[in-house]
């Protein structure tokens, strides 16, 4: 009896010790799992926050990029203004053709018995005035286009500055337009390179 009791007591003690060991192992395992889960959650939260911030910033950039003008039209207008200003200084191909046509018309309308002054005026004077007229039209177009390009930011997106090169080219077009218009007026009024005197 005493032996059985001792064996039972010993068996009970061993069973209790094993149960305690199992409880401690389970508790330690749960603690490690919780720590790992917290670390994983901690790593995921900043990543998700970064993705959310990046997505919001990307959406804001896309929205701003979609609404903000690129300035391509203004740049093209500035280049066109400068090109028209250059053409106005020479009258261009259209001015040359119109001048030749006017000269031909003058030759056809003027009789061979007309005075020298009349022949010069009809054949050369009108052709010269036609060249000056076309040069003036090109100069006026350059001037108007350049002014429109320079004034465009006032009617566009507030706070968005115009590119420096667009301003420079537009001002070049305006300057060439003013010079071409002045020369056209002087040529048309015979103040510059007028017809020779026949008297």
PDB file of C-alpha atoms in Angstrom:
ATOM      1  CA  UNK A   1       0.000   0.000   0.000  1.00  0.00           C
ATOM      2  CA  UNK A   2       2.726   2.358   0.971  1.00  0.00           C
ATOM      3  CA  UNK A   3       4.610   1.460  -2.141  1.00  0.00           C
ATOM      4  CA  UNK A   4       1.598   2.106  -4.315  1.00  0.00           C
ATOM      5  CA  UNK A   5       0.985   5.410  -2.609  1.00  0.00           C
ATOM      6  CA  UNK A   6       4.590   6.403  -3.111  1.00  0.00           C
ATOM      7  CA  UNK A   7       4.424   5.353  -6.744  1.00  0.00           C
ATOM      8  CA  UNK A   8       1.167   7.247  -7.150  1.00  0.00           C
ATOM      9  CA  UNK A   9       2.647  10.287  -5.528  1.00  0.00           C
ATOM     10  CA  UNK A  10       5.733  10.043  -7.672  1.00  0.00           C
ATOM     11  CA  UNK A  11       3.602   9.554 -10.798  1.00  0.00           C
ATOM     12  CA  UNK A  12       1.435  12.520  -9.845  1.00  0.00           C
ATOM     13  CA  UNK A  13       4.453  14.708  -9.288  1.00  0.00           C
ATOM     14  CA  UNK A  14       5.941  13.739 -12.654  1.00  0.00           C
ATOM     15  CA  UNK A  15       2.606  14.333 -14.383  1.00  0.00           C
ATOM     16  CA  UNK A  16       2.292  17.743 -12.749  1.00  0.00           C
ATOM     17  CA  UNK A  17       5.825  18.648 -13.758  1.00  0.00           C
ATOM     18  CA  UNK A  18       5.147  17.602 -17.342  1.00  0.00           C
ATOM     19  CA  UNK A  19       1.892  19.562 -17.366  1.00  0.00           C
ATOM     20  CA  UNK A  20       3.719  22.648 -16.117  1.00  0.00           C
ATOM     21  CA  UNK A  21       6.370  22.206 -18.795  1.00  0.00           C
ATOM     22  CA  UNK A  22       3.670  21.885 -21.465  1.00  0.00           C
ATOM     23  CA  UNK A  23       1.942  25.046 -20.162  1.00  0.00           C
ATOM     24  CA  UNK A  24       5.215  26.994 -20.174  1.00  0.00           C
ATOM     25  CA  UNK A  25       6.029  25.785 -23.700  1.00  0.00           C
ATOM     26  CA  UNK A  26       2.561  26.750 -24.927  1.00  0.00           C
ATOM     27  CA  UNK A  27       2.779  30.167 -23.262  1.00  0.00           C
ATOM     28  CA  UNK A  28       6.258  30.780 -24.708  1.00  0.00           C
ATOM     29  CA  UNK A  29       5.025  29.723 -28.167  1.00  0.00           C
ATOM     30  CA  UNK A  30       2.035  32.052 -27.948  1.00  0.00           C
ATOM     31  CA  UNK A  31       4.263  34.944 -26.844  1.00  0.00           C
ATOM     32  CA  UNK A  32       6.639  34.334 -29.766  1.00  0.00           C
ATOM     33  CA  UNK A  33       3.728  34.156 -32.208  1.00  0.00           C
ATOM     34  CA  UNK A  34       2.279  37.410 -30.847  1.00  0.00           C
ATOM     35  CA  UNK A  35       5.666  39.130 -31.106  1.00  0.00           C
ATOM     36  CA  UNK A  36       6.116  37.918 -34.701  1.00  0.00           C
ATOM     37  CA  UNK A  37       2.584  39.029 -35.572  1.00  0.00           C
ATOM     38  CA  UNK A  38       3.212  42.486 -34.078  1.00  0.00           C
ATOM     39  CA  UNK A  39       6.474  42.838 -35.996  1.00  0.00           C
ATOM     40  CA  UNK A  40       4.783  41.812 -39.235  1.00  0.00           C
ATOM     41  CA  UNK A  41       1.941  44.235 -38.615  1.00  0.00           C
ATOM     42  CA  UNK A  42       4.438  46.969 -37.786  1.00  0.00           C
ATOM     43  CA  UNK A  43       6.241  46.348 -41.065  1.00  0.00           C
ATOM     44  CA  UNK A  44       3.026  46.272 -43.068  1.00  0.00           C
ATOM     45  CA  UNK A  45       1.556  49.467 -41.643  1.00  0.00           C
ATOM     46  CA  UNK A  46       4.376  51.770 -42.832  1.00  0.00           C
ATOM     47  CA  UNK A  47       4.340  50.067 -46.230  1.00  0.00           C
ATOM     48  CA  UNK A  48       0.584  50.530 -46.534  1.00  0.00           C
ATOM     49  CA  UNK A  49       0.879  54.113 -45.313  1.00  0.00           C
ATOM     50  CA  UNK A  50       3.653  54.777 -47.822  1.00  0.00           C
ATOM     51  CA  UNK A  51       1.573  53.250 -50.601  1.00  0.00           C
ATOM     52  CA  UNK A  52      -1.418  55.327 -49.556  1.00  0.00           C
ATOM     53  CA  UNK A  53       0.674  58.502 -49.404  1.00  0.00           C
ATOM     54  CA  UNK A  54       2.270  57.690 -52.746  1.00  0.00           C
ATOM     55  CA  UNK A  55      -1.126  57.007 -54.282  1.00  0.00           C
ATOM     56  CA  UNK A  56      -2.558  60.254 -52.971  1.00  0.00           C
ATOM     57  CA  UNK A  57       0.497  62.197 -54.157  1.00  0.00           C
ATOM     58  CA  UNK A  58       0.296  60.474 -57.553  1.00  0.00           C
ATOM     59  CA  UNK A  59      -3.400  61.289 -57.826  1.00  0.00           C
ATOM     60  CA  UNK A  60      -2.715  64.910 -56.903  1.00  0.00           C
ATOM     61  CA  UNK A  61       0.109  65.091 -59.439  1.00  0.00           C
ATOM     62  CA  UNK A  62      -2.032  63.527 -62.143  1.00  0.00           C
ATOM     63  CA  UNK A  63      -4.879  65.875 -61.351  1.00  0.00           C
ATOM     64  CA  UNK A  64      -2.572  68.859 -61.417  1.00  0.00           C
ATOM     65  CA  UNK A  65      -0.859  67.589 -64.566  1.00  0.00           C
ATOM     66  CA  UNK A  66      -4.172  67.064 -66.300  1.00  0.00           C
ATOM     67  CA  UNK A  67      -5.423  70.569 -65.562  1.00  0.00           C
ATOM     68  CA  UNK A  68      -2.208  72.548 -66.005  1.00  0.00           C
ATOM     69  CA  UNK A  69      -1.490  73.668 -69.595  1.00  0.00           C
ATOM     70  CA  UNK A  70       1.757  72.459 -71.125  1.00  0.00           C
ATOM     71  CA  UNK A  71       2.589  75.727 -72.892  1.00  0.00           C
ATOM     72  CA  UNK A  72       3.065  74.065 -76.279  1.00  0.00           C
ATOM     73  CA  UNK A  73       0.520  76.362 -77.934  1.00  0.00           C
ATOM     74  CA  UNK A  74       2.178  79.467 -76.519  1.00  0.00           C
ATOM     75  CA  UNK A  75       5.591  78.274 -77.696  1.00  0.00           C
ATOM     76  CA  UNK A  76       4.264  77.587 -81.186  1.00  0.00           C
ATOM     77  CA  UNK A  77       2.608  81.004 -81.280  1.00  0.00           C
ATOM     78  CA  UNK A  78       5.857  82.688 -80.263  1.00  0.00           C
ATOM     79  CA  UNK A  79       7.795  80.890 -83.015  1.00  0.00           C
ATOM     80  CA  UNK A  80       5.124  81.796 -85.585  1.00  0.00           C
ATOM     81  CA  UNK A  81       5.297  85.442 -84.508  1.00  0.00           C
ATOM     82  CA  UNK A  82       9.073  85.493 -84.962  1.00  0.00           C
ATOM     83  CA  UNK A  83       8.817  83.785 -88.371  1.00  0.00           C
ATOM     84  CA  UNK A  84       6.165  86.234 -89.560  1.00  0.00           C
ATOM     85  CA  UNK A  85       8.352  89.108 -88.376  1.00  0.00           C
ATOM     86  CA  UNK A  86      11.268  87.804 -90.444  1.00  0.00           C
ATOM     87  CA  UNK A  87       9.050  87.376 -93.511  1.00  0.00           C
ATOM     88  CA  UNK A  88       7.751  90.919 -93.128  1.00  0.00           C
ATOM     89  CA  UNK A  89      11.250  92.330 -93.599  1.00  0.00           C
ATOM     90  CA  UNK A  90      11.451  90.897 -97.132  1.00  0.00           C
ATOM     91  CA  UNK A  91       7.791  90.709 -98.135  1.00  0.00           C
ATOM     92  CA  UNK A  92       7.946  86.954 -98.576  1.00  0.00           C
ATOM     93  CA  UNK A  93       7.215  84.811-101.592  1.00  0.00           C
ATOM     94  CA  UNK A  94       3.594  86.008-101.745  1.00  0.00           C
ATOM     95  CA  UNK A  95       4.768  89.608-101.857  1.00  0.00           C
ATOM     96  CA  UNK A  96       7.204  88.816-104.673  1.00  0.00           C
ATOM     97  CA  UNK A  97       4.533  87.068-106.742  1.00  0.00           C
ATOM     98  CA  UNK A  98       2.021  89.850-106.134  1.00  0.00           C
ATOM     99  CA  UNK A  99       4.636  92.436-107.133  1.00  0.00           C
ATOM    100  CA  UNK A 100       5.446  90.604-110.377  1.00  0.00           C
ATOM    101  CA  UNK A 101       1.735  90.319-111.176  1.00  0.00           C
ATOM    102  CA  UNK A 102       1.195  94.024-110.561  1.00  0.00           C
ATOM    103  CA  UNK A 103       4.168  94.828-112.777  1.00  0.00           C
ATOM    104  CA  UNK A 104       2.702  92.702-115.594  1.00  0.00           C
ATOM    105  CA  UNK A 105      -0.692  94.372-115.214  1.00  0.00           C
ATOM    106  CA  UNK A 106       0.992  97.775-115.365  1.00  0.00           C
ATOM    107  CA  UNK A 107       2.779  96.848-118.572  1.00  0.00           C
ATOM    108  CA  UNK A 108      -0.453  95.673-120.157  1.00  0.00           C
ATOM    109  CA  UNK A 109      -2.404  98.791-119.180  1.00  0.00           C
ATOM    110  CA  UNK A 110       0.250 101.316-120.110  1.00  0.00           C
ATOM    111  CA  UNK A 111       0.539 102.250-123.743  1.00  0.00           C
ATOM    112  CA  UNK A 112       3.867 102.732-125.398  1.00  0.00           C
ATOM    113  CA  UNK A 113       3.039 106.388-126.024  1.00  0.00           C
ATOM    114  CA  UNK A 114       2.515 107.129-122.295  1.00  0.00           C
ATOM    115  CA  UNK A 115       4.907 109.457-120.554  1.00  0.00           C
ATOM    116  CA  UNK A 116       7.945 108.143-118.709  1.00  0.00           C
ATOM    117  CA  UNK A 117       6.509 109.153-115.337  1.00  0.00           C
ATOM    118  CA  UNK A 118       3.306 107.247-116.048  1.00  0.00           C
ATOM    119  CA  UNK A 119       5.190 104.161-117.176  1.00  0.00           C
ATOM    120  CA  UNK A 120       7.410 104.200-114.081  1.00  0.00           C
ATOM    121  CA  UNK A 121       4.431 104.609-111.799  1.00  0.00           C
ATOM    122  CA  UNK A 122       2.292 101.918-113.450  1.00  0.00           C
ATOM    123  CA  UNK A 123       5.043  99.374-114.014  1.00  0.00           C
ATOM    124  CA  UNK A 124       7.383  99.833-111.034  1.00  0.00           C
ATOM    125  CA  UNK A 125       5.598 102.088-108.540  1.00  0.00           C
ATOM    126  CA  UNK A 126       2.493  99.938-108.117  1.00  0.00           C
ATOM    127  CA  UNK A 127       4.609  96.778-107.892  1.00  0.00           C
ATOM    128  CA  UNK A 128       6.741  98.407-105.164  1.00  0.00           C
ATOM    129  CA  UNK A 129       3.639  99.461-103.246  1.00  0.00           C
ATOM    130  CA  UNK A 130       2.228  95.929-103.519  1.00  0.00           C
ATOM    131  CA  UNK A 131       5.430  94.496-102.017  1.00  0.00           C
ATOM    132  CA  UNK A 132       5.240  97.044 -99.195  1.00  0.00           C
ATOM    133  CA  UNK A 133       1.579  96.202 -98.601  1.00  0.00           C
ATOM    134  CA  UNK A 134       2.220  92.470 -98.232  1.00  0.00           C
ATOM    135  CA  UNK A 135       5.216  93.115 -95.990  1.00  0.00           C
ATOM    136  CA  UNK A 136       3.012  95.312 -93.813  1.00  0.00           C
ATOM    137  CA  UNK A 137       0.376  92.570 -93.556  1.00  0.00           C
ATOM    138  CA  UNK A 138       2.980  90.037 -92.441  1.00  0.00           C
ATOM    139  CA  UNK A 139       4.381  92.542 -89.939  1.00  0.00           C
ATOM    140  CA  UNK A 140       0.927  93.224 -88.518  1.00  0.00           C
ATOM    141  CA  UNK A 141       0.248  89.492 -88.188  1.00  0.00           C
ATOM    142  CA  UNK A 142       3.579  89.036 -86.371  1.00  0.00           C
ATOM    143  CA  UNK A 143       2.800  91.928 -84.039  1.00  0.00           C
ATOM    144  CA  UNK A 144      -0.685  90.670 -83.162  1.00  0.00           C
ATOM    145  CA  UNK A 145       0.482  87.061 -82.675  1.00  0.00           C
ATOM    146  CA  UNK A 146       3.356  88.122 -80.411  1.00  0.00           C
ATOM    147  CA  UNK A 147       1.112  90.323 -78.286  1.00  0.00           C
ATOM    148  CA  UNK A 148      -1.467  87.540 -77.917  1.00  0.00           C
ATOM    149  CA  UNK A 149       1.238  85.094 -76.764  1.00  0.00           C
ATOM    150  CA  UNK A 150       2.602  87.586 -74.225  1.00  0.00           C
ATOM    151  CA  UNK A 151      -0.880  88.390 -72.908  1.00  0.00           C
ATOM    152  CA  UNK A 152      -2.019  84.748 -72.722  1.00  0.00           C
ATOM    153  CA  UNK A 153      -0.799  84.004 -69.139  1.00  0.00           C
ATOM    154  CA  UNK A 154      -3.071  86.749 -67.800  1.00  0.00           C
ATOM    155  CA  UNK A 155      -6.085  84.707 -68.944  1.00  0.00           C
ATOM    156  CA  UNK A 156      -4.677  81.247 -68.093  1.00  0.00           C
ATOM    157  CA  UNK A 157      -3.961  79.351 -64.873  1.00  0.00           C
ATOM    158  CA  UNK A 158      -3.159  81.836 -62.088  1.00  0.00           C
ATOM    159  CA  UNK A 159       0.301  81.546 -60.581  1.00  0.00           C
ATOM    160  CA  UNK A 160       1.737  79.567 -63.506  1.00  0.00           C
ATOM    161  CA  UNK A 161       4.640  81.558 -64.992  1.00  0.00           C
ATOM    162  CA  UNK A 162       5.339  81.589 -68.699  1.00  0.00           C
ATOM    163  CA  UNK A 163       8.569  79.949 -69.834  1.00  0.00           C
ATOM    164  CA  UNK A 164      11.438  82.384 -70.391  1.00  0.00           C
ATOM    165  CA  UNK A 165      12.156  81.170 -73.924  1.00  0.00           C
ATOM    166  CA  UNK A 166       8.519  81.711 -74.923  1.00  0.00           C
ATOM    167  CA  UNK A 167       8.693  85.306 -73.696  1.00  0.00           C
ATOM    168  CA  UNK A 168      11.982  85.883 -75.506  1.00  0.00           C
ATOM    169  CA  UNK A 169      10.777  84.505 -78.839  1.00  0.00           C
ATOM    170  CA  UNK A 170       7.441  86.326 -78.536  1.00  0.00           C
ATOM    171  CA  UNK A 171       9.225  89.622 -77.834  1.00  0.00           C
ATOM    172  CA  UNK A 172      11.456  88.953 -80.846  1.00  0.00           C
ATOM    173  CA  UNK A 173       8.346  88.481 -82.983  1.00  0.00           C
ATOM    174  CA  UNK A 174       6.814  91.705 -81.655  1.00  0.00           C
ATOM    175  CA  UNK A 175      10.035  93.632 -82.285  1.00  0.00           C
ATOM    176  CA  UNK A 176      10.397  92.287 -85.813  1.00  0.00           C
ATOM    177  CA  UNK A 177       6.731  93.048 -86.453  1.00  0.00           C
ATOM    178  CA  UNK A 178       7.157  96.662 -85.355  1.00  0.00           C
ATOM    179  CA  UNK A 179      10.279  97.084 -87.510  1.00  0.00           C
ATOM    180  CA  UNK A 180       8.611  95.412 -90.504  1.00  0.00           C
ATOM    181  CA  UNK A 181       5.466  97.537 -90.123  1.00  0.00           C
ATOM    182  CA  UNK A 182       7.534 100.716 -89.931  1.00  0.00           C
ATOM    183  CA  UNK A 183       9.523  99.778 -93.042  1.00  0.00           C
ATOM    184  CA  UNK A 184       6.328  98.875 -94.905  1.00  0.00           C
ATOM    185  CA  UNK A 185       4.783 102.241 -94.131  1.00  0.00           C
ATOM    186  CA  UNK A 186       7.948 104.048 -95.238  1.00  0.00           C
ATOM    187  CA  UNK A 187       8.096 102.054 -98.501  1.00  0.00           C
ATOM    188  CA  UNK A 188       4.400 102.490 -99.265  1.00  0.00           C
ATOM    189  CA  UNK A 189       4.562 106.246 -98.686  1.00  0.00           C
ATOM    190  CA  UNK A 190       7.691 106.511-100.887  1.00  0.00           C
ATOM    191  CA  UNK A 191       9.636 107.950 -97.951  1.00  0.00           C
ATOM    192  CA  UNK A 192      12.062 105.042 -98.285  1.00  0.00           C
ATOM    193  CA  UNK A 193      13.436 104.097-101.713  1.00  0.00           C
ATOM    194  CA  UNK A 194      10.824 106.161-103.550  1.00  0.00           C
ATOM    195  CA  UNK A 195      10.407 106.261-107.315  1.00  0.00           C
ATOM    196  CA  UNK A 196      13.026 108.240-109.223  1.00  0.00           C
ATOM    197  CA  UNK A 197      12.094 111.698-110.391  1.00  0.00           C
ATOM    198  CA  UNK A 198      11.518 112.110-114.134  1.00  0.00           C
ATOM    199  CA  UNK A 199      11.439 115.900-114.184  1.00  0.00           C
TER     200      UNK A 199
END
